[in-house]
Coordinates of C-alpha atoms in Angstrom, one line a residue:
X11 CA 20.9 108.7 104.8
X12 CA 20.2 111.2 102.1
X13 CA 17.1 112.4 100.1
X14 CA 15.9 112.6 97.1
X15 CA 13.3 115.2 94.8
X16 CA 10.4 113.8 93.8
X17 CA 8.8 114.5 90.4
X18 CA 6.4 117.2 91.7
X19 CA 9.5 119.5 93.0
X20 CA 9.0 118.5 96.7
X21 CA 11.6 116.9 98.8
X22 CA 11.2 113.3 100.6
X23 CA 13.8 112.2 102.9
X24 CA 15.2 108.6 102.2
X25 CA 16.9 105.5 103.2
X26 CA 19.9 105.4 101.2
X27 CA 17.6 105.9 98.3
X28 CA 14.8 103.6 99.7
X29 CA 11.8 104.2 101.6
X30 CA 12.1 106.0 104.9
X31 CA 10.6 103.1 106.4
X32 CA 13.2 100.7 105.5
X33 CA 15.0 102.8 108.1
X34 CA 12.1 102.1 110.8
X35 CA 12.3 98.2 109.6
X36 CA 16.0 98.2 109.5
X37 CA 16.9 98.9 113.4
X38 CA 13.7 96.8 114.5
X39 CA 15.4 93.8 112.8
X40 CA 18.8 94.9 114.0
X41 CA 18.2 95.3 117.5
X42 CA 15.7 92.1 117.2
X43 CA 18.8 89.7 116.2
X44 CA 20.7 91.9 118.7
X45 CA 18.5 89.8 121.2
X46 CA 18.6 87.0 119.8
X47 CA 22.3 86.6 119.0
X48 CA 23.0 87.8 122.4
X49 CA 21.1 85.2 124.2
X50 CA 22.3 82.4 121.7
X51 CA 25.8 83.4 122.3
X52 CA 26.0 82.7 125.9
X53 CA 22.8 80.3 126.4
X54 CA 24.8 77.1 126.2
X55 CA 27.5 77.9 128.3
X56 CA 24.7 79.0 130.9
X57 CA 23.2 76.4 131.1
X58 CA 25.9 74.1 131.5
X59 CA 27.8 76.3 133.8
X60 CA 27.8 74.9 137.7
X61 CA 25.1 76.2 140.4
X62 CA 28.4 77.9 141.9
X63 CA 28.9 79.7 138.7
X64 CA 25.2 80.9 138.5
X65 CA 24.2 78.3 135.8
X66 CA 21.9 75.7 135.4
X67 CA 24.2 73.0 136.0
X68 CA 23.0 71.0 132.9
X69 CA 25.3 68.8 131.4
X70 CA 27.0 70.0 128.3
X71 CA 25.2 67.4 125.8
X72 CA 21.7 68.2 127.2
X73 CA 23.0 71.8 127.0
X74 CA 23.4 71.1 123.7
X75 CA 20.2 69.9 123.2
X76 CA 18.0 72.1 124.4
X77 CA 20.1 75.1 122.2
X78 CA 19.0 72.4 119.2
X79 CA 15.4 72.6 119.7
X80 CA 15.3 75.7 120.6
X81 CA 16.7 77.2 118.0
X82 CA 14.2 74.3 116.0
X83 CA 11.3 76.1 117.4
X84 CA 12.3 79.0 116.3
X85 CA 12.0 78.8 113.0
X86 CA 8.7 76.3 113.4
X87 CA 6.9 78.6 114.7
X88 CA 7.2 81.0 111.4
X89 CA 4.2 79.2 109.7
X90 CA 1.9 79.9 112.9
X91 CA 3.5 83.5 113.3
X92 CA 2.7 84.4 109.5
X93 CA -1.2 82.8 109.7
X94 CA -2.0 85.2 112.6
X95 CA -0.7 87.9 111.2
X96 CA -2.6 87.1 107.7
X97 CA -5.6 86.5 109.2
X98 CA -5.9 88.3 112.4
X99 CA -3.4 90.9 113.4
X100 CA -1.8 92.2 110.1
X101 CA 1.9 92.2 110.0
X102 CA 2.3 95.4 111.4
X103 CA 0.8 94.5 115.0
X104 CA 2.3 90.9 114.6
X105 CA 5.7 92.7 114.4
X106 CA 4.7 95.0 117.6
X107 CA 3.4 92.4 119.8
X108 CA 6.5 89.8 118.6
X109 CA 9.3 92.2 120.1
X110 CA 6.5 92.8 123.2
X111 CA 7.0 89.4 123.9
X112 CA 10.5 88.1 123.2
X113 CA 11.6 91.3 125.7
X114 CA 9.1 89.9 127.8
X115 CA 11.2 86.8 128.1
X116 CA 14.8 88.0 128.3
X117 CA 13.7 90.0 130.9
X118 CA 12.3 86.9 132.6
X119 CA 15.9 85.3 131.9
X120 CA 17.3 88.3 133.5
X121 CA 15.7 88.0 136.7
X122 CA 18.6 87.3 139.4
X123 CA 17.0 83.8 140.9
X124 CA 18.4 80.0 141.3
X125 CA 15.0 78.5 140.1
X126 CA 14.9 77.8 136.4
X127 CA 11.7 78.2 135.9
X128 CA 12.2 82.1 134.8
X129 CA 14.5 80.5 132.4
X130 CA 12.1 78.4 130.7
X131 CA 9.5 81.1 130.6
X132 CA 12.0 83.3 129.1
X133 CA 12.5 80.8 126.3
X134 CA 9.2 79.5 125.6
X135 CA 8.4 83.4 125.5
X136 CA 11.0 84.2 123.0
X137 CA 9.8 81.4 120.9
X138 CA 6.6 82.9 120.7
X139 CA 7.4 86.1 119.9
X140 CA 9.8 85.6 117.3
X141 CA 7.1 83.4 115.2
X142 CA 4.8 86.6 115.2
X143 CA 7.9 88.6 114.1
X144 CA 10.5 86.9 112.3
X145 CA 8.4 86.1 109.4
X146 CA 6.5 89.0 108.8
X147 CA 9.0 92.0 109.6
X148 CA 10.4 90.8 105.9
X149 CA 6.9 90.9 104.9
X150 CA 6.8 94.7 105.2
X151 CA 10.1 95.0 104.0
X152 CA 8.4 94.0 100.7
X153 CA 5.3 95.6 100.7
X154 CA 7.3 99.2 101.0
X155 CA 7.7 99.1 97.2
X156 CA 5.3 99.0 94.1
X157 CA 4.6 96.4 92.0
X158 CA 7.1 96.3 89.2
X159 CA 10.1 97.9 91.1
X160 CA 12.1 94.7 91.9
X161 CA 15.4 96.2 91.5
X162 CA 14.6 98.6 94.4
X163 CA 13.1 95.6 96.5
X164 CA 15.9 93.6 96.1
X165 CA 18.4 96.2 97.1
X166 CA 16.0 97.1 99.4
X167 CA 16.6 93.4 100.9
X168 CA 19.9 93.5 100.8
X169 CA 20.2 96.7 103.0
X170 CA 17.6 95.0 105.3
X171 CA 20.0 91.9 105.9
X172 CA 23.1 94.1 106.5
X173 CA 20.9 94.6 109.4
X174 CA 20.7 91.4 110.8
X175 CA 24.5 91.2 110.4
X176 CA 25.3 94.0 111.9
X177 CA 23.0 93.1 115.1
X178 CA 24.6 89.5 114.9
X179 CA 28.1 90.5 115.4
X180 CA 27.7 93.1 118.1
X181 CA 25.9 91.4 120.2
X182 CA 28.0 88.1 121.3
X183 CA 30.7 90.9 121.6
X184 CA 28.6 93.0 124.6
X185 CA 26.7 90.7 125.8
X186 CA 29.5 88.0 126.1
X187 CA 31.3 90.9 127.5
X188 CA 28.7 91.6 130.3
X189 CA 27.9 88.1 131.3
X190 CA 31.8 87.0 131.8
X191 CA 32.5 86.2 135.3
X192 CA 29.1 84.2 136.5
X193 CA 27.1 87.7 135.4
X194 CA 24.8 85.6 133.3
X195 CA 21.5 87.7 133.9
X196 CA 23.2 91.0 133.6
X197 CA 24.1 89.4 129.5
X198 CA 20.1 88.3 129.4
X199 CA 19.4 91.7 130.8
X200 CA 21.4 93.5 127.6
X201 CA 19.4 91.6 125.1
X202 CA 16.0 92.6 126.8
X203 CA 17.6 96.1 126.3
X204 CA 18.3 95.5 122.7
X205 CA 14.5 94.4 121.9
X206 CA 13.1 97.1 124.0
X207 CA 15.6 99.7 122.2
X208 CA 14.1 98.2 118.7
X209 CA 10.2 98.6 119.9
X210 CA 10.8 102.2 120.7
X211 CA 12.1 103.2 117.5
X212 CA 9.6 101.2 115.6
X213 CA 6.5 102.8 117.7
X214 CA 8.3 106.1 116.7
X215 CA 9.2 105.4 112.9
X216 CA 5.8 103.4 112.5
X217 CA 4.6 106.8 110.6
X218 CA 6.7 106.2 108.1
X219 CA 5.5 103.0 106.9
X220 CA 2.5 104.4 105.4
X221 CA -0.2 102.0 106.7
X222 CA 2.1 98.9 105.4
X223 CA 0.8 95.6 107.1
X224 CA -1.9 97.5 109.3
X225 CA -4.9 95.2 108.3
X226 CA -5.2 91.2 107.8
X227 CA -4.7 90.2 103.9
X228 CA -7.8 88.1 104.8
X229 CA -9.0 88.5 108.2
X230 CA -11.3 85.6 109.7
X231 CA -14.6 85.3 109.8
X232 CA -16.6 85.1 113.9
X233 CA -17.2 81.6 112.7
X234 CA -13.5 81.1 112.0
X235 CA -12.3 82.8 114.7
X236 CA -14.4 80.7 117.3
X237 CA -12.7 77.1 115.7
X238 CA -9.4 78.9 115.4
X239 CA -9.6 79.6 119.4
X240 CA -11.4 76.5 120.3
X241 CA -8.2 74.2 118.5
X242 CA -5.7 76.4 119.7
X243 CA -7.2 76.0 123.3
X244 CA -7.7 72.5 122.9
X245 CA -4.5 71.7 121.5
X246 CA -2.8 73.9 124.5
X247 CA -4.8 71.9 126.8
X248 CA -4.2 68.5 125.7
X249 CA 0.0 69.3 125.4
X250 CA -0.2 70.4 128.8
X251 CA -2.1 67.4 130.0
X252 CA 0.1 65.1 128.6
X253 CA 3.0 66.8 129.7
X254 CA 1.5 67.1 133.6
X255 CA 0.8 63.1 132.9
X256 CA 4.5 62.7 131.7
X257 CA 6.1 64.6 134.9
X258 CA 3.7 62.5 137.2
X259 CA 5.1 58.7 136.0
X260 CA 8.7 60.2 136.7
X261 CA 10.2 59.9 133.6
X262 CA 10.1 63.1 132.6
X263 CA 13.3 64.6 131.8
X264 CA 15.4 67.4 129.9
X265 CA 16.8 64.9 127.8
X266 CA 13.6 62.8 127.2
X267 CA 11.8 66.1 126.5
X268 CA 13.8 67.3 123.7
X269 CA 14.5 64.1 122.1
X270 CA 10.5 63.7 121.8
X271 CA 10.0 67.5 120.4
X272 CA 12.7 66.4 117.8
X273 CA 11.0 63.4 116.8
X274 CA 7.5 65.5 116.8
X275 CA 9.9 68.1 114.4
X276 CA 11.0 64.9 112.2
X277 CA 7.1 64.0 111.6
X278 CA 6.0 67.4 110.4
X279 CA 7.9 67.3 106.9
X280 CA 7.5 63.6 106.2
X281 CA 3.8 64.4 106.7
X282 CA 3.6 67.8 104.8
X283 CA 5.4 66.0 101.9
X284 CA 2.8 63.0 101.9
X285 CA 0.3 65.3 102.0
X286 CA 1.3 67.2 99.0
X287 CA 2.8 64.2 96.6
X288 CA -0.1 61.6 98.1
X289 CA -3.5 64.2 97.7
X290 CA -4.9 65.5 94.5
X291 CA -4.9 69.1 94.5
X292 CA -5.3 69.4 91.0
X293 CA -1.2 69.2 90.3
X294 CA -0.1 68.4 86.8
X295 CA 2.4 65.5 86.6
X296 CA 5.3 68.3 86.2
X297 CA 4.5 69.9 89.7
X298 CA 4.5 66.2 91.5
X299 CA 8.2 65.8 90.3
X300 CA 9.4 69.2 90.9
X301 CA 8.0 68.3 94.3
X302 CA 9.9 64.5 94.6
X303 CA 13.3 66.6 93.3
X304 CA 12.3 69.9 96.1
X305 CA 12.2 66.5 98.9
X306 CA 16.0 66.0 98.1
X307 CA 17.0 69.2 99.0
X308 CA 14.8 69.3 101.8
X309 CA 17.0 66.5 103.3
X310 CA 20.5 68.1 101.7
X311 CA 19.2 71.6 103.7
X312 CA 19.2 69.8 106.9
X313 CA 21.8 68.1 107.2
X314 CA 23.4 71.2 106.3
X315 CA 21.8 73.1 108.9
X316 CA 22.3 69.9 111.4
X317 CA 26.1 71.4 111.1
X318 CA 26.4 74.7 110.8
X319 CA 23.7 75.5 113.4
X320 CA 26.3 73.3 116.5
X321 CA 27.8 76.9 116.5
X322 CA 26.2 78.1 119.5
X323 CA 26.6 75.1 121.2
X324 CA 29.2 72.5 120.1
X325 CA 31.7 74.8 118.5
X326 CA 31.1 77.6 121.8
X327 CA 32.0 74.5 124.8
X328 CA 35.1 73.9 122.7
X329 CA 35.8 77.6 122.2
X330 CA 35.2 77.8 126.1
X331 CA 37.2 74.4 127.3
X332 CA 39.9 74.0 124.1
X333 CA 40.9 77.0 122.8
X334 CA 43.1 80.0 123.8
X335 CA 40.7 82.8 124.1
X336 CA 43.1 85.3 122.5
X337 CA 43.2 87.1 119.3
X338 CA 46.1 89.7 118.5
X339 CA 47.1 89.5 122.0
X340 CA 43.7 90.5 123.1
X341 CA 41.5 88.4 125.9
X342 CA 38.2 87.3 124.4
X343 CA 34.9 85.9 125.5
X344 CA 33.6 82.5 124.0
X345 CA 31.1 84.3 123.3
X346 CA 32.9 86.5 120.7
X347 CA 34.1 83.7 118.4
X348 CA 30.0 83.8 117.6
X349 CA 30.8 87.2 116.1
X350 CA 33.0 85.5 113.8
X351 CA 30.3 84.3 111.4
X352 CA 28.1 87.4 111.0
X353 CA 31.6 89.3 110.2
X354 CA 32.5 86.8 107.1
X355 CA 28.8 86.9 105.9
X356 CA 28.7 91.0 105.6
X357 CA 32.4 90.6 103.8
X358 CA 31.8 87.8 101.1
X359 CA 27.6 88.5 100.5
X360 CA 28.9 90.9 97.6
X361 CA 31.6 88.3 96.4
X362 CA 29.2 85.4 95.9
X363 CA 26.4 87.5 94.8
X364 CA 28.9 88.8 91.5
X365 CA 29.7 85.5 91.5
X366 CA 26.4 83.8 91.0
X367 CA 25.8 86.3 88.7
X368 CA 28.9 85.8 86.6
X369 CA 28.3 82.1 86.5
X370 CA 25.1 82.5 85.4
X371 CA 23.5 78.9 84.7
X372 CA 26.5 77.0 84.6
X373 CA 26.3 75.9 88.0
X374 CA 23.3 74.5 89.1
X375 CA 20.9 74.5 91.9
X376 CA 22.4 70.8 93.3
X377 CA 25.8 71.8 92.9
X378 CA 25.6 75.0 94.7
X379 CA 23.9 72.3 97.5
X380 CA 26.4 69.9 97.2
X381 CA 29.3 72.4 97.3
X382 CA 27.8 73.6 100.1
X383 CA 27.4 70.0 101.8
X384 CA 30.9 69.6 101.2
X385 CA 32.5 72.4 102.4
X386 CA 30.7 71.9 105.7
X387 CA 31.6 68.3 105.7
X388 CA 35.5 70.2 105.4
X389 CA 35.1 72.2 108.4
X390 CA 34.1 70.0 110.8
X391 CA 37.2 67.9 109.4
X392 CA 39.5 70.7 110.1
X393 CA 37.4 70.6 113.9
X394 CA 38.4 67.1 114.0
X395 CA 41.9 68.1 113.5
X396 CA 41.9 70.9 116.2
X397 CA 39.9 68.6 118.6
X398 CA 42.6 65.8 118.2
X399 CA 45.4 68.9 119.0
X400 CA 43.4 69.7 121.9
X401 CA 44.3 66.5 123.6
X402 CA 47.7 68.1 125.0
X403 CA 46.5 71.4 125.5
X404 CA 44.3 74.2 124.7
X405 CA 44.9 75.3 120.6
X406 CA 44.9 78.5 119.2
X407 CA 41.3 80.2 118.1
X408 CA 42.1 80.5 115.0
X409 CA 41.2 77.0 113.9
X410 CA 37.4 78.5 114.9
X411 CA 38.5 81.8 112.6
X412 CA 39.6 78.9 110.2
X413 CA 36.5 76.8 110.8
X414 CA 33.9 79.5 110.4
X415 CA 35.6 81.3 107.1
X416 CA 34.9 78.1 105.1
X417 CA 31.2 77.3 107.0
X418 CA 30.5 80.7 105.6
X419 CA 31.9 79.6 101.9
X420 CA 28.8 76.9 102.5
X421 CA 26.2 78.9 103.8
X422 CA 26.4 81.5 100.8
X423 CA 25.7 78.5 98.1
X424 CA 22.9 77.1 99.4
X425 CA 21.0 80.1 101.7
X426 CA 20.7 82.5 99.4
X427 CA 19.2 80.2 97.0
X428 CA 16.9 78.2 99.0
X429 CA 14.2 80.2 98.9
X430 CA 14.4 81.2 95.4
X431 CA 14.7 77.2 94.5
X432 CA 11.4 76.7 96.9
X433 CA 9.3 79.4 95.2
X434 CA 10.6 78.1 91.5
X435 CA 10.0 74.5 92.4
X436 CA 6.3 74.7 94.7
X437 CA 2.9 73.9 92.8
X438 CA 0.9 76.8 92.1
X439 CA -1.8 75.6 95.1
X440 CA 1.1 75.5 97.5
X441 CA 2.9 78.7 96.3
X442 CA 3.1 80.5 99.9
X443 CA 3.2 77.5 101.9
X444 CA 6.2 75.9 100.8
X445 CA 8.0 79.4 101.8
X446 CA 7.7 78.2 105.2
X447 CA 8.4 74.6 104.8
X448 CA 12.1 75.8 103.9
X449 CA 12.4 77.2 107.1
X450 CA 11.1 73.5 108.1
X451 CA 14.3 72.4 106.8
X452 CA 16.5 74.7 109.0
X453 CA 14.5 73.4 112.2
X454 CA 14.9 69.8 111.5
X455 CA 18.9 70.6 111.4
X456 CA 18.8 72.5 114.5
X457 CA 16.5 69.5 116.1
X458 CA 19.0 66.4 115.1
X459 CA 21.9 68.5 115.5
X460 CA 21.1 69.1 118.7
X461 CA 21.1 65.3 119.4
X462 CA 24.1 64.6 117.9
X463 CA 25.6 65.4 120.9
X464 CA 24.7 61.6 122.4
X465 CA 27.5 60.9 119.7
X466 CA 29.6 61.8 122.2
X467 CA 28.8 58.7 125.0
X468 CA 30.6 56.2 122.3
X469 CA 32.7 58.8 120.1
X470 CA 35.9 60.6 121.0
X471 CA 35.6 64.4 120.2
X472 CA 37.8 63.9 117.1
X473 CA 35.6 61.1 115.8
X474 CA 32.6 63.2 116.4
X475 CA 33.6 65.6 114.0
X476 CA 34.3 63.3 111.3
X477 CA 31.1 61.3 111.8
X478 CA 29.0 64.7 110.9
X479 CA 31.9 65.3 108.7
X480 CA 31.4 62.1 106.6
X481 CA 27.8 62.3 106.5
X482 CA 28.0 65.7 105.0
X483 CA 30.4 64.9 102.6
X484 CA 28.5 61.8 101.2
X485 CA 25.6 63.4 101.0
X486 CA 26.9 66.4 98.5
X487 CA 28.9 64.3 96.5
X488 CA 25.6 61.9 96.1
X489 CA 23.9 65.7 94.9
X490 CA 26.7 65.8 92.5
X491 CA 26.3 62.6 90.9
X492 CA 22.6 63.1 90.4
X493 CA 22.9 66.6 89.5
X494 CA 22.0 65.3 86.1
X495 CA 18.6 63.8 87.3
X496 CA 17.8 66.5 89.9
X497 CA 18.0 69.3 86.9
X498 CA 15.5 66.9 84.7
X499 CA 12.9 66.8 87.7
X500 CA 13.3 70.4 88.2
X501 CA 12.2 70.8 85.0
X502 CA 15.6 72.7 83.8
X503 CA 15.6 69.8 81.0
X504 CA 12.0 68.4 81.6
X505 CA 9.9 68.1 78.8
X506 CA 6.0 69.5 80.3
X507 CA 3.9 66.4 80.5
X508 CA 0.7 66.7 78.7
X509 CA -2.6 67.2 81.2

């Protein structure tokens, strides 16, 4: 932290150069993934732990499950998170009440009782709040710089994401630490500590953001406020009537539950994307096959994500069941080799970002997809390798070390550009909305992935991973061979079609 002198001779203080309130933003975010990495970290293992170890007793593939739609949910609720605040709370109070309520609901998991129903409250709560967060905490982030000044915002960004890291791999470290030995409630309680820890210094710092976010861009009108509640409470009442109607004919189940919410997460794309290509709305020819090409990395995004998001579940039970939990000598939690991730991310973000730049547009949106594909599709064949070693005894940890070096490799080809790709590639009357439909993609991957644990009723572990290996593989060398094509839709080659 430093400052700086303003053109007038007085003296500001700074943010490593940025805006104080970058700092404000900054340790909200941090201590918000604090939470959230926390709780992801040990969640699984939780809930598949026995009643005798102070779990839910769940079995590890419904386990797995539920951490799939969860985490689906999550990023789902972004697009109703960033209406409110556009249209009724402003960012600022959407941010505010957000952290209110995900603490709210790890305090609710931290509550020391065998019924589960806390648990689901906790969740459902932490669902909630992170839509009316997540998506517009980088909203501010933005908004703290003038027009013009996009060198600043993107550094800006960059410091803002250190953030995130920084809360991601310090929390599966204490709060694995805390919850080892049955003390799952006293990990829950940490991450309600984290959130609360971030709402006190962003009430305090909230001075410094200089009225950023405090109103609605474009607040409703009483008459659209009155159908925004009335559709909100019908739709609340018709899910819970269905639901109560569910639970009464006995076949309601874990296991039922999320493989229906997966399906309903499955619809929501196919149907945005008819909407778009199938509708008018004025787009030129051009913007209907940017669109078509957009669709295939939709699909290449997921599958992605299907992958790299079994980390806090798949890749955790074989941490916890396969592995020996030991690095340099030390004892570790499961829990930590979640840390792992985060830790590669902070170390190689400046190695592919001079990269990308030094390559410049010799490598192409679909390859950076397709290598990305591929190197997934590689990591879960090194999984298969360590699952197959596993059979006469528990293997080293390093193969995760191994495993989530090269996921990272992935992750930094086709994240960083996904959302750059989605803004270049949406038609002009969809410009803000297709922002959140890449978010879509992630939750469709967390959904199926989440699923793909049924794989394991018919597949041995080792085949398991070479199943999701194979499918990744095939689809990013299928990106590579119609790299070509894909370039010509997106217009890199396209000639404009005439109106």
């Amino acid at each position: 932290m430093n400052a700086e002198r303003e053109p007038a001779g007085g003296r500001t203080r700074t943010f490593f150069g940025h805006p104080w309130g970058l700092a404000t933003l900054f340790c909200t975010e941090m201590w918000e993934r604090f939470s959230w990495y926390g709780l992801r970290a040990i969640l699984a293992t939780f809930m598949a732990a026995s009643p005798a170890q102070q779990g839910l007793g769940l079995s590890q593939e419904t386990a797995q499950a539920v951490v799939g739609v969860y985490g689906a949910l999550i990023y789902l609720v972004a697009l109703p998170g960033g209406w409110i605040a556009d249209r009724v709370l402003g960012a600022r109070r959407s941010v505010f009440w957000g952290g209110f309520v995900i603490m709210l609901g790890h305090i609710s998991m931290a509550i020391p009782v065998t019924s589960p129903f806390f648990v689901w409250l906790g969740l459902l709560l932490i669902i909630t709040g992170t839509g009316l967060l997540k998506p517009n905490i980088s909203v501010m982030v933005g908004r703290l710089y003038p027009e013009g000044d996009d060198g600043r915002r993107d550094a800006g960004f960059s410091l803002f994401y250190l953030g995130i890291n920084l809360g991601a791999f310090f929390a599966p470290l204490v709060v694995g630490w805390l919850a080892a030995g049955g003390r799952w409630h006293l990990g829950f309680g940490a991450a309600a500590v984290g959130m609360a820890l971030g709402l006190v210094q962003y009430v305090w710092g909230g001075r410094h953001l200089r009225g950023i976010g405090e109103r609605p861009g474009l607040r409703l009108s009483p008459g659209e406020r009155r159908r925004a509640v009335l559709l909100t409470g019908l739709g609340t009442a018709v899910t819970v009537v269905a639901l109560g109607v569910w639970a009464a004919t006995g076949t309601l189940t874990i296991d039922r539950f999320t493989l229906v919410v997966t399906v309903v997460i499955l619809i929501v794309p196919v149907a945005y994307f008819a909407y778009i290509l199938l509708g008018s709305h004025n787009l030129t020819e051009d913007e209907r096959i940017r669109v078509k090409a957009y669709v295939w990395l939709f699909v290449a995004a997921a599958v992605f994500w299907m992958i790299y998001d079994l980390a806090p579940s798949k890749l955790l039970f074989f941490a916890q069941d396969h592995t020996d939990l030991s690095l340099f000598g030390v004892p570790i939690q499961p829990a930590t080799t979640q840390s792992f991730n985060p830790l590669f991310i902070m170390i190689f973000v400046p190695v592919f970002a001079a990269l990308w730049v030094r390559l410049g547009t010799r490598v192409s949106t679909p390859q950076k997809f397709g290598f990305a594909l591929i190197t997934v599709g590689l990591s879960f064949v090194v999984m298969a390798v360590a699952a197959a070693l596993a059979g006469t005894g528990r293997v080293s940890v390093w193969w995760l070390v191994l495993v989530y070096l090269i996921q990272v490799f992935g992750e930094l080809s086709l994240s960083p550009v996904g959302l750059s790709v989605t803004t270049k590639l949406a038609p002009e009357a969809f410009k803000g909305q297709m922002l959140g439909v890449w978010f879509i993609a992630v939750s469709v991957g967390d959904a199926v992935g989440g699923q793909t644990g049924r794989l394991g009723r018919v597949l041995s572990e080792p085949a398991y991973y070479l199943v999701l290996a194979a499918m990744a593989t095939v689809a990013g060398v299928a990106l590579f061979m119609f790299t070509r094509r894909l370039r010509g839709m997106m217009a890199e080659h396209h000639e404009p079609a005439m109106r």
